[in-house]
mmCIF file of N, CA and C in Angstrom:
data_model
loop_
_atom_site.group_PDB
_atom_site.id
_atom_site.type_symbol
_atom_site.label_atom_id
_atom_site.label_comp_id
_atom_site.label_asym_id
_atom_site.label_seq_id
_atom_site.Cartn_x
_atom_site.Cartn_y
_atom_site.Cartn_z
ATOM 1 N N UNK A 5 6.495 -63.944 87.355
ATOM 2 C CA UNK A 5 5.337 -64.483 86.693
ATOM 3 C C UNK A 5 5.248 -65.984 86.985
ATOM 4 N N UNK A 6 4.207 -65.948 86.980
ATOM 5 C CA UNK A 6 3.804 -67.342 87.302
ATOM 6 C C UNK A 6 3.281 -68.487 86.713
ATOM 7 N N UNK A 7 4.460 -69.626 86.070
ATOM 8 C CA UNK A 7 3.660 -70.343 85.311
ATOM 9 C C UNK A 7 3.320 -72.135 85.344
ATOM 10 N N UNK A 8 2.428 -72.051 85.152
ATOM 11 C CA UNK A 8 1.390 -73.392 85.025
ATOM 12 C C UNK A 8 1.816 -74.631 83.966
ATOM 13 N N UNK A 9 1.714 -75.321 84.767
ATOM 14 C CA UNK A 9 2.097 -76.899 83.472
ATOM 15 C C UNK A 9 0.833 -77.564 83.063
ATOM 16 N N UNK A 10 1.259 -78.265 82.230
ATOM 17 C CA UNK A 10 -0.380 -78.478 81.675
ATOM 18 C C UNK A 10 -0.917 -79.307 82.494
ATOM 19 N N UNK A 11 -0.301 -80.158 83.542
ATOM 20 C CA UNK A 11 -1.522 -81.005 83.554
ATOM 21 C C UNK A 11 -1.995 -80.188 85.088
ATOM 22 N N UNK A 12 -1.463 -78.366 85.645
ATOM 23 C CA UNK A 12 -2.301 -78.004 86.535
ATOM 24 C C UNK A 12 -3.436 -77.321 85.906
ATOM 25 N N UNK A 13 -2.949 -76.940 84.757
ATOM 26 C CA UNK A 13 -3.992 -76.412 83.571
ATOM 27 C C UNK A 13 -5.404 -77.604 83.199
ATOM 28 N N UNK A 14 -4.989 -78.721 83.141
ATOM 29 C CA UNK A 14 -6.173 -80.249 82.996
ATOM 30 C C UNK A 14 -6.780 -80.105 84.086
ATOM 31 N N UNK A 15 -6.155 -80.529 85.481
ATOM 32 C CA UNK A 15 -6.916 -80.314 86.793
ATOM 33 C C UNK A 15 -7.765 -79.461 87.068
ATOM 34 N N UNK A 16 -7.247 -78.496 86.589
ATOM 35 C CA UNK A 16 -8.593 -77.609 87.121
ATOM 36 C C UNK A 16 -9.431 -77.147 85.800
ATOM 37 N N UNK A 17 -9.537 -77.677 84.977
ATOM 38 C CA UNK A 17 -10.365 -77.678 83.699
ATOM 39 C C UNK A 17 -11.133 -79.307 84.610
ATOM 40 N N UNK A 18 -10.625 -80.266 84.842
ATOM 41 C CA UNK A 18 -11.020 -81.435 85.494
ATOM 42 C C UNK A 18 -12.262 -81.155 86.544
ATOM 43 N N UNK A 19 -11.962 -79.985 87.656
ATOM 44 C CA UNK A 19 -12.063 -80.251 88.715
ATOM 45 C C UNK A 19 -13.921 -79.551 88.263
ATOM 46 N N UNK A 20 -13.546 -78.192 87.594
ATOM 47 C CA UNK A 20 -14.305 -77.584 86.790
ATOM 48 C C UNK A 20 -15.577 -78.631 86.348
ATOM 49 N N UNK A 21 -15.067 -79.146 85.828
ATOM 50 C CA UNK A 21 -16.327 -80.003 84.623
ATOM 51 C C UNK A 21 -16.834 -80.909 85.815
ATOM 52 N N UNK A 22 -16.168 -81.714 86.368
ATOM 53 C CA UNK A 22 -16.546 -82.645 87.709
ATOM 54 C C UNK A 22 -17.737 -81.888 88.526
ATOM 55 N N UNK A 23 -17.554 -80.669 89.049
ATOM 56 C CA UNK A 23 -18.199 -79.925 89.846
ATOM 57 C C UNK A 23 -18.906 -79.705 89.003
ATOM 58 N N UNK A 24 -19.557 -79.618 87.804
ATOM 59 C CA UNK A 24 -20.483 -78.937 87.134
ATOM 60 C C UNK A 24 -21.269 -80.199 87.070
ATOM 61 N N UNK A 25 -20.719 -81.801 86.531
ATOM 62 C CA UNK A 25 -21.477 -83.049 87.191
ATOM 63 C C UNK A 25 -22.067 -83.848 87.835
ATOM 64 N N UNK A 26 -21.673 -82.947 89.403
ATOM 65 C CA UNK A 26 -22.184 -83.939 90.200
ATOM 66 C C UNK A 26 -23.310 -82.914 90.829
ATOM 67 N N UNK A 27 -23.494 -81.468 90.279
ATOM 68 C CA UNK A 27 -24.853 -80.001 90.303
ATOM 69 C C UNK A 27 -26.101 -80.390 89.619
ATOM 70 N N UNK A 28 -25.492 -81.483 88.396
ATOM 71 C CA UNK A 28 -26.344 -81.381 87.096
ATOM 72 C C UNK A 28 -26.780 -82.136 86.953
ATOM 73 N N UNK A 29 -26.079 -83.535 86.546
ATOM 74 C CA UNK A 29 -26.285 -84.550 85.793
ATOM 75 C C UNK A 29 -25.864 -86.074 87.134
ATOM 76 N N UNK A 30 -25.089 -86.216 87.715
ATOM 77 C CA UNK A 30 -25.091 -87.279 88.596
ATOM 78 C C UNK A 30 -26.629 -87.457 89.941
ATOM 79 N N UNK A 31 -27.210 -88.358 89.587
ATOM 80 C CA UNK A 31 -28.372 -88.674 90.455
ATOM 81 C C UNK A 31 -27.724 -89.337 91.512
ATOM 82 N N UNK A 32 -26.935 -89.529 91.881
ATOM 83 C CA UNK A 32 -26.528 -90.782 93.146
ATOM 84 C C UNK A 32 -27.067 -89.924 94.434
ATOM 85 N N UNK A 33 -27.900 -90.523 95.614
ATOM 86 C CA UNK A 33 -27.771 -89.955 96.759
ATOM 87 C C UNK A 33 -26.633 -89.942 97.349
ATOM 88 N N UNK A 34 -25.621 -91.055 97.368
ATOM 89 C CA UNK A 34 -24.801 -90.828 98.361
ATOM 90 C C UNK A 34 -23.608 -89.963 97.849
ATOM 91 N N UNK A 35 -23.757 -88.787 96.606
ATOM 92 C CA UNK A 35 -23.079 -87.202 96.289
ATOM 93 C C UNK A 35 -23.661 -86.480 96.345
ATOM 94 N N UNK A 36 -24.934 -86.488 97.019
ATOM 95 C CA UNK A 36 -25.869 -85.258 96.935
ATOM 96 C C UNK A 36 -25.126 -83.822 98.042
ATOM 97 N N UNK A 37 -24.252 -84.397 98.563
ATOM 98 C CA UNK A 37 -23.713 -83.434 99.705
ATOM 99 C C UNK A 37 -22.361 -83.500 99.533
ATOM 100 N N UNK A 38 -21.444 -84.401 98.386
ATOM 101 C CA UNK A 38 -20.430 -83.820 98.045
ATOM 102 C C UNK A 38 -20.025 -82.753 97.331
ATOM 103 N N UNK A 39 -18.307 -82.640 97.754
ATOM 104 C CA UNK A 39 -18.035 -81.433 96.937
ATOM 105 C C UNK A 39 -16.691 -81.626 96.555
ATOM 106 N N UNK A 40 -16.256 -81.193 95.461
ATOM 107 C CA UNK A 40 -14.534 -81.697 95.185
ATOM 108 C C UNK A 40 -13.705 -80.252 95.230
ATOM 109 N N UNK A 41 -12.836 -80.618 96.076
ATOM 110 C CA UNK A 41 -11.838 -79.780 96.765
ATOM 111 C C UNK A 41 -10.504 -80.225 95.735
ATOM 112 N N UNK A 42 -9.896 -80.438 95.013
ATOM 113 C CA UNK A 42 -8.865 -80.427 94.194
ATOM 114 C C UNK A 42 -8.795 -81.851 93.144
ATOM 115 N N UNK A 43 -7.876 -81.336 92.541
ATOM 116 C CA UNK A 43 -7.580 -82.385 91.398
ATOM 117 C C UNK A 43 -6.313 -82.375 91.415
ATOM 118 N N UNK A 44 -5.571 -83.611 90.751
ATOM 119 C CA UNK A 44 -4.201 -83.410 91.169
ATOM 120 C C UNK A 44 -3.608 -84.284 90.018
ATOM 121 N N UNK A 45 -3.382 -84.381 88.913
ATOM 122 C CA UNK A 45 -2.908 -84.920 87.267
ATOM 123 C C UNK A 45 -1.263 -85.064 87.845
ATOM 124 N N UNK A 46 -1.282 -86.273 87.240
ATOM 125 C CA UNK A 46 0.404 -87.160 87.286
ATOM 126 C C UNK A 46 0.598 -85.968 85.478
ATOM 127 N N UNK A 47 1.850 -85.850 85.891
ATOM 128 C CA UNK A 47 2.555 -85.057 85.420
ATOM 129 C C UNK A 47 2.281 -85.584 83.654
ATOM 130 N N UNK A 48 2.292 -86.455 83.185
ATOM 131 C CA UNK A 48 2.272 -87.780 82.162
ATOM 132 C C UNK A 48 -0.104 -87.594 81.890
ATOM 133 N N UNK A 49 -0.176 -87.011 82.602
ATOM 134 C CA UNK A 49 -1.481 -86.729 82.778
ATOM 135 C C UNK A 49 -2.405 -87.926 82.487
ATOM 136 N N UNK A 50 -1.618 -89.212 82.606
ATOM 137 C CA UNK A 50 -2.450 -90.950 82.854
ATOM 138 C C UNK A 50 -3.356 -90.975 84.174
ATOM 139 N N UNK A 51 -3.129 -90.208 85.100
ATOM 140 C CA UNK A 51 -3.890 -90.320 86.692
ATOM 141 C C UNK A 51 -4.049 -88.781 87.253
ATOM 142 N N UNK A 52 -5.603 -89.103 87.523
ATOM 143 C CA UNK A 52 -6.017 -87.928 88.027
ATOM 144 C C UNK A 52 -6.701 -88.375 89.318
ATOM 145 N N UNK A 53 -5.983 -87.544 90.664
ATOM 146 C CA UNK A 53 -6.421 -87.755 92.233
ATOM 147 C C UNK A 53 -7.529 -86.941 92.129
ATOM 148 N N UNK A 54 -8.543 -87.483 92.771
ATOM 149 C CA UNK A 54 -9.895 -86.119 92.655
ATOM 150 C C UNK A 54 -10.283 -86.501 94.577
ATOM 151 N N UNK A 55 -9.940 -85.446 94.535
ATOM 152 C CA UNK A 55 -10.098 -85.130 96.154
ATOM 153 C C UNK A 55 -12.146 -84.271 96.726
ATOM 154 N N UNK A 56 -12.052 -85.279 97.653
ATOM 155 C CA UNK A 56 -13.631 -84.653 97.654
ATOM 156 C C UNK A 56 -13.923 -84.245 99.217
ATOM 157 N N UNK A 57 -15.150 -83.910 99.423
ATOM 158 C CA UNK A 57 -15.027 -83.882 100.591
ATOM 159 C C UNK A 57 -16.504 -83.922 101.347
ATOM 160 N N UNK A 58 -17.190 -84.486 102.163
ATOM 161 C CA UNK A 58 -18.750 -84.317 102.396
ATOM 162 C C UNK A 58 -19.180 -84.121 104.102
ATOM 163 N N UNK A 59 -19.574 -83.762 104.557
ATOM 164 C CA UNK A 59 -20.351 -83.238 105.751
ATOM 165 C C UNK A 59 -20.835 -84.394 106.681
ATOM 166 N N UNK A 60 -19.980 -84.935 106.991
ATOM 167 C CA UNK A 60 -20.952 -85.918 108.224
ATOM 168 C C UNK A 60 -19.651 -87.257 108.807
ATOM 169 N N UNK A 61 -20.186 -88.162 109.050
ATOM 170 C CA UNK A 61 -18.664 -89.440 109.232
ATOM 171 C C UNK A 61 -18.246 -90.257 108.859
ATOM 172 N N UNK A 62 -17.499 -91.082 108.993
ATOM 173 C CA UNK A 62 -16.575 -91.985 108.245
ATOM 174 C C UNK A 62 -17.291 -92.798 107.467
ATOM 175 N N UNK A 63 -18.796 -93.150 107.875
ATOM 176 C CA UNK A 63 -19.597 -93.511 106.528
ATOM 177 C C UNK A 63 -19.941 -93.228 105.637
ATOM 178 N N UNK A 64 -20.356 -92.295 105.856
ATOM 179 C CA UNK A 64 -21.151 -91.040 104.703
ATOM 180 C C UNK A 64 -19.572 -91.149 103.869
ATOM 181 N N UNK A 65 -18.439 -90.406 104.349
ATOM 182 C CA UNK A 65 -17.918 -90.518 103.140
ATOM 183 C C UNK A 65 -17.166 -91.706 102.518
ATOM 184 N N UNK A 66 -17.340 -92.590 103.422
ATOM 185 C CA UNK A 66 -16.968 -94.130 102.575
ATOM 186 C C UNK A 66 -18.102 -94.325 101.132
ATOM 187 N N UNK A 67 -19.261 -94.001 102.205
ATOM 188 C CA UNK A 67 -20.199 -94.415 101.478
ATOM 189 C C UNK A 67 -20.207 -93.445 99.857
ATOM 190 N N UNK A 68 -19.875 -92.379 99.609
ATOM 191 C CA UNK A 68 -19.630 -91.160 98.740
ATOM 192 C C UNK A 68 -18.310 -91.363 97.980
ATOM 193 N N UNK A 69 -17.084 -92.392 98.662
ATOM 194 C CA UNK A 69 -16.260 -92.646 97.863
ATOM 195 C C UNK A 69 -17.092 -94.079 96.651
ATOM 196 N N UNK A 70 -17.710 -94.955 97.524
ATOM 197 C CA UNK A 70 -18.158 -95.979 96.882
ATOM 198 C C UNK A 70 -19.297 -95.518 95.757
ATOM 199 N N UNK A 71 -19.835 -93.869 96.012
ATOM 200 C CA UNK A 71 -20.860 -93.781 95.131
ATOM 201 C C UNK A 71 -19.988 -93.165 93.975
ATOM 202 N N UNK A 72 -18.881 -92.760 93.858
ATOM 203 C CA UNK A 72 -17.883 -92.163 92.714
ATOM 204 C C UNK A 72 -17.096 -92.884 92.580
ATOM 205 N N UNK A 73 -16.997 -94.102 92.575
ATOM 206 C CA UNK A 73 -16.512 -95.468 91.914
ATOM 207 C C UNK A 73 -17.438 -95.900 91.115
ATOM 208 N N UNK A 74 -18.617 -96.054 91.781
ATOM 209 C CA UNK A 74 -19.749 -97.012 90.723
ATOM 210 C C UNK A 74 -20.284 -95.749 89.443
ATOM 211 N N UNK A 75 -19.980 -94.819 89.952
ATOM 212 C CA UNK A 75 -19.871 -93.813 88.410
ATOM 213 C C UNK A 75 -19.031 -92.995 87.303
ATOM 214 N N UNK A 76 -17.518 -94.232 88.010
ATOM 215 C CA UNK A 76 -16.509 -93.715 87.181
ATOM 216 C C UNK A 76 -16.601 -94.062 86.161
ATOM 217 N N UNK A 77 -17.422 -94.452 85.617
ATOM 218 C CA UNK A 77 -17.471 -94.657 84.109
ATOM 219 C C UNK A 77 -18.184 -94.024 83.081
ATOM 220 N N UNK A 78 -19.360 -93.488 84.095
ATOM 221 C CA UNK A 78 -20.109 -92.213 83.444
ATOM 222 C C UNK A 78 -19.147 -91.076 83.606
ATOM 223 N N UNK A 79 -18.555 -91.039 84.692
ATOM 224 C CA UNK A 79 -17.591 -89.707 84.562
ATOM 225 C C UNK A 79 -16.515 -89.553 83.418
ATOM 226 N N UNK A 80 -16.264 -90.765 83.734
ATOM 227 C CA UNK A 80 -14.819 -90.820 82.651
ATOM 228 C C UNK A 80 -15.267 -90.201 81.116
ATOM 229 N N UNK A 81 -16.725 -90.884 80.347
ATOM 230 C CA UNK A 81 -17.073 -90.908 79.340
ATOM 231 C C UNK A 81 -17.569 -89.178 79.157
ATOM 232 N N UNK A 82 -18.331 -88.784 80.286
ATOM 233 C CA UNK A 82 -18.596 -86.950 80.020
ATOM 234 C C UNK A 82 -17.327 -86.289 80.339
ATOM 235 N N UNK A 83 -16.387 -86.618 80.871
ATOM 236 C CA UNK A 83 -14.895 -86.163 81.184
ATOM 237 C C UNK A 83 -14.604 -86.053 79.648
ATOM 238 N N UNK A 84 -14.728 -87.403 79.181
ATOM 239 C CA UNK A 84 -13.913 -87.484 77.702
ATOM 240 C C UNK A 84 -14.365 -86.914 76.752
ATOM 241 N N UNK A 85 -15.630 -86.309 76.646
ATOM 242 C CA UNK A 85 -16.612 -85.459 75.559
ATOM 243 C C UNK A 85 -16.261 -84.342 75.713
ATOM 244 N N UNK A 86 -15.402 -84.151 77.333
ATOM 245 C CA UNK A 86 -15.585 -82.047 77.080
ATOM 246 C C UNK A 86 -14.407 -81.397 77.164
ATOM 247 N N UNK A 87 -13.572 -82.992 77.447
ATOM 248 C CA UNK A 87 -11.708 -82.153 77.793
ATOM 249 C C UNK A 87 -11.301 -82.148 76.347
ATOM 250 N N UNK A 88 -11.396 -82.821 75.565
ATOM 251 C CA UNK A 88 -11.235 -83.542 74.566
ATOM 252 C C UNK A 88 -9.298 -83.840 74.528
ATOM 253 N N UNK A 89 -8.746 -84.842 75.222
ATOM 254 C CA UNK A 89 -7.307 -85.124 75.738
ATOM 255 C C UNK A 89 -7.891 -86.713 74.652
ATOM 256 N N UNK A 90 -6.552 -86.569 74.052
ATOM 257 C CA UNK A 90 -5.978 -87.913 73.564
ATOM 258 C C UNK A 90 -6.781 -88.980 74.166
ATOM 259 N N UNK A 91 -5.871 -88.988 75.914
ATOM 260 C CA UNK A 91 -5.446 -90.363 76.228
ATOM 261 C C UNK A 91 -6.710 -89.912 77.713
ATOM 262 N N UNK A 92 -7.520 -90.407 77.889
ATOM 263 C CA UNK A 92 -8.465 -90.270 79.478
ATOM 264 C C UNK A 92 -7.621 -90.494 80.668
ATOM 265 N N UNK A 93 -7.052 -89.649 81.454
ATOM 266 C CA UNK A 93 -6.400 -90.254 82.881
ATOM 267 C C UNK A 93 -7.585 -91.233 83.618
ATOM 268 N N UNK A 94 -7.217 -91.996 84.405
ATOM 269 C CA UNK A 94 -7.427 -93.058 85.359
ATOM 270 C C UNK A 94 -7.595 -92.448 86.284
ATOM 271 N N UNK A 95 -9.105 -92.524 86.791
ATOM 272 C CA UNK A 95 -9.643 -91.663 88.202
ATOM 273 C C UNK A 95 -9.499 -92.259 88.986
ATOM 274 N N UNK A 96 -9.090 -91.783 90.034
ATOM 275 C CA UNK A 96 -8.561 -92.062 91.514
ATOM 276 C C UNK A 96 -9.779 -91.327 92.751
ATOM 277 N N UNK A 97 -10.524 -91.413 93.375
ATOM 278 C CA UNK A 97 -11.178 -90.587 94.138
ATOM 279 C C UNK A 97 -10.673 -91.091 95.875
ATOM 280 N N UNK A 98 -10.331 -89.632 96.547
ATOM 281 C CA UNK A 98 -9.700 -89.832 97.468
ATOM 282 C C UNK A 98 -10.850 -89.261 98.791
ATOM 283 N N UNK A 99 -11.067 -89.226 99.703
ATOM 284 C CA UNK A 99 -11.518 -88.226 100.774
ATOM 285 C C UNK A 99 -10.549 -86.933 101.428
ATOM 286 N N UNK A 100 -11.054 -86.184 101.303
ATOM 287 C CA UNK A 100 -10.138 -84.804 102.160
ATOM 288 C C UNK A 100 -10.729 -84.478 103.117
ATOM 289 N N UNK A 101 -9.938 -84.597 104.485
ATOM 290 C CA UNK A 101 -10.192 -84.724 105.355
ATOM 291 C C UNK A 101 -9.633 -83.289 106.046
ATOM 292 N N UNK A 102 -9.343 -82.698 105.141
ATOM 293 C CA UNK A 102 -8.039 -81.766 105.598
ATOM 294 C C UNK A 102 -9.162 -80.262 106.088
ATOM 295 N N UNK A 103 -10.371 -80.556 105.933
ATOM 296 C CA UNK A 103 -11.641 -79.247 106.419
ATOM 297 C C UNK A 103 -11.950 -80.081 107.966
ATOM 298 N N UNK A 104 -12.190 -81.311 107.947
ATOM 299 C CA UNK A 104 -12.442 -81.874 109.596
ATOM 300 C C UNK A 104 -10.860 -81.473 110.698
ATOM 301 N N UNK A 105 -9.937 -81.719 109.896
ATOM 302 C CA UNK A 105 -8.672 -81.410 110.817
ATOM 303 C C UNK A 105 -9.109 -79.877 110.884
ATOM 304 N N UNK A 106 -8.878 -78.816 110.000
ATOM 305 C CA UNK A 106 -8.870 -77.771 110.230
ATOM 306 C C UNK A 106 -10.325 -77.475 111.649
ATOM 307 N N UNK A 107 -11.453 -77.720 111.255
ATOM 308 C CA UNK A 107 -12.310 -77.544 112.002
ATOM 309 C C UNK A 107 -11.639 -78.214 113.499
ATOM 310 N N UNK A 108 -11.238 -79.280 113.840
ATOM 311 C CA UNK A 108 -11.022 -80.010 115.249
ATOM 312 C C UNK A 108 -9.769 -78.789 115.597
ATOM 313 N N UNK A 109 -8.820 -78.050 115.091
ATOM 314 C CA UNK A 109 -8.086 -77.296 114.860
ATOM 315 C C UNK A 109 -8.490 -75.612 115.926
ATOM 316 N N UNK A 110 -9.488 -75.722 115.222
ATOM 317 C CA UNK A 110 -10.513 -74.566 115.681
ATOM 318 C C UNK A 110 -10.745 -74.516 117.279
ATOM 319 N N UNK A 111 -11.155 -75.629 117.215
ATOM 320 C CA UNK A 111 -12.031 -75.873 118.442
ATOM 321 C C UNK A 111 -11.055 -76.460 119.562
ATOM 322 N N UNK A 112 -10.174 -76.456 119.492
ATOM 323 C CA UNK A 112 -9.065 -76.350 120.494
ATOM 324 C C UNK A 112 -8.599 -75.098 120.800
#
């Protein structure tokens, strides 16, 4: 049997609500074509890696990391209304690059 610690149990309650944010309620163009591929909670569940990932090149998703910075604060605050956790982890937003490797992968 297989069992889960809480903060893989947060992450993907995290990753969950995130993805339901940026369908619904986030207007930014430069997430209109993201998508978040994992979450990843420090054990202490203070930091959460939110891994994303978007369709095009090294701008687009610079530009898509810079648009989920300037709304970590709206995130944080609808994060904090629906997890309902004590203490808010500290968002981290990373790029995953790990669908372009796989694809260049392919095509060799």
């Amino acid at each position: 049997m297989i069992t889960f610690t809480r903060a893989d149990r947060v992450s993907g309650l995290v990753q969950e609500v995130l993805s339901d944010l940026l369908k619904k309620r986030i207007r930014d163009p430069r997430l209109d074509m993201a998508t978040i591929t994992g979450v990843k909670m420090s054990s202490d569940l203070k930091l959460a890696r939110i891994y994303f990932t978007i369709y095009g090149d090294s701008e687009k998703s610079e530009a898509a990391r810079r648009g989920f910075e300037s709304a970590r604060g709206f995130i944080k605050r609808s994060l904090a209304g629906r997890l309902g956790l004590r203490y808010m982890p500290d968002l981290k937003f990373f790029h995953d690059d790990s669908f372009e490797y796989g694809s260049h992968i392919d095509k060799l």
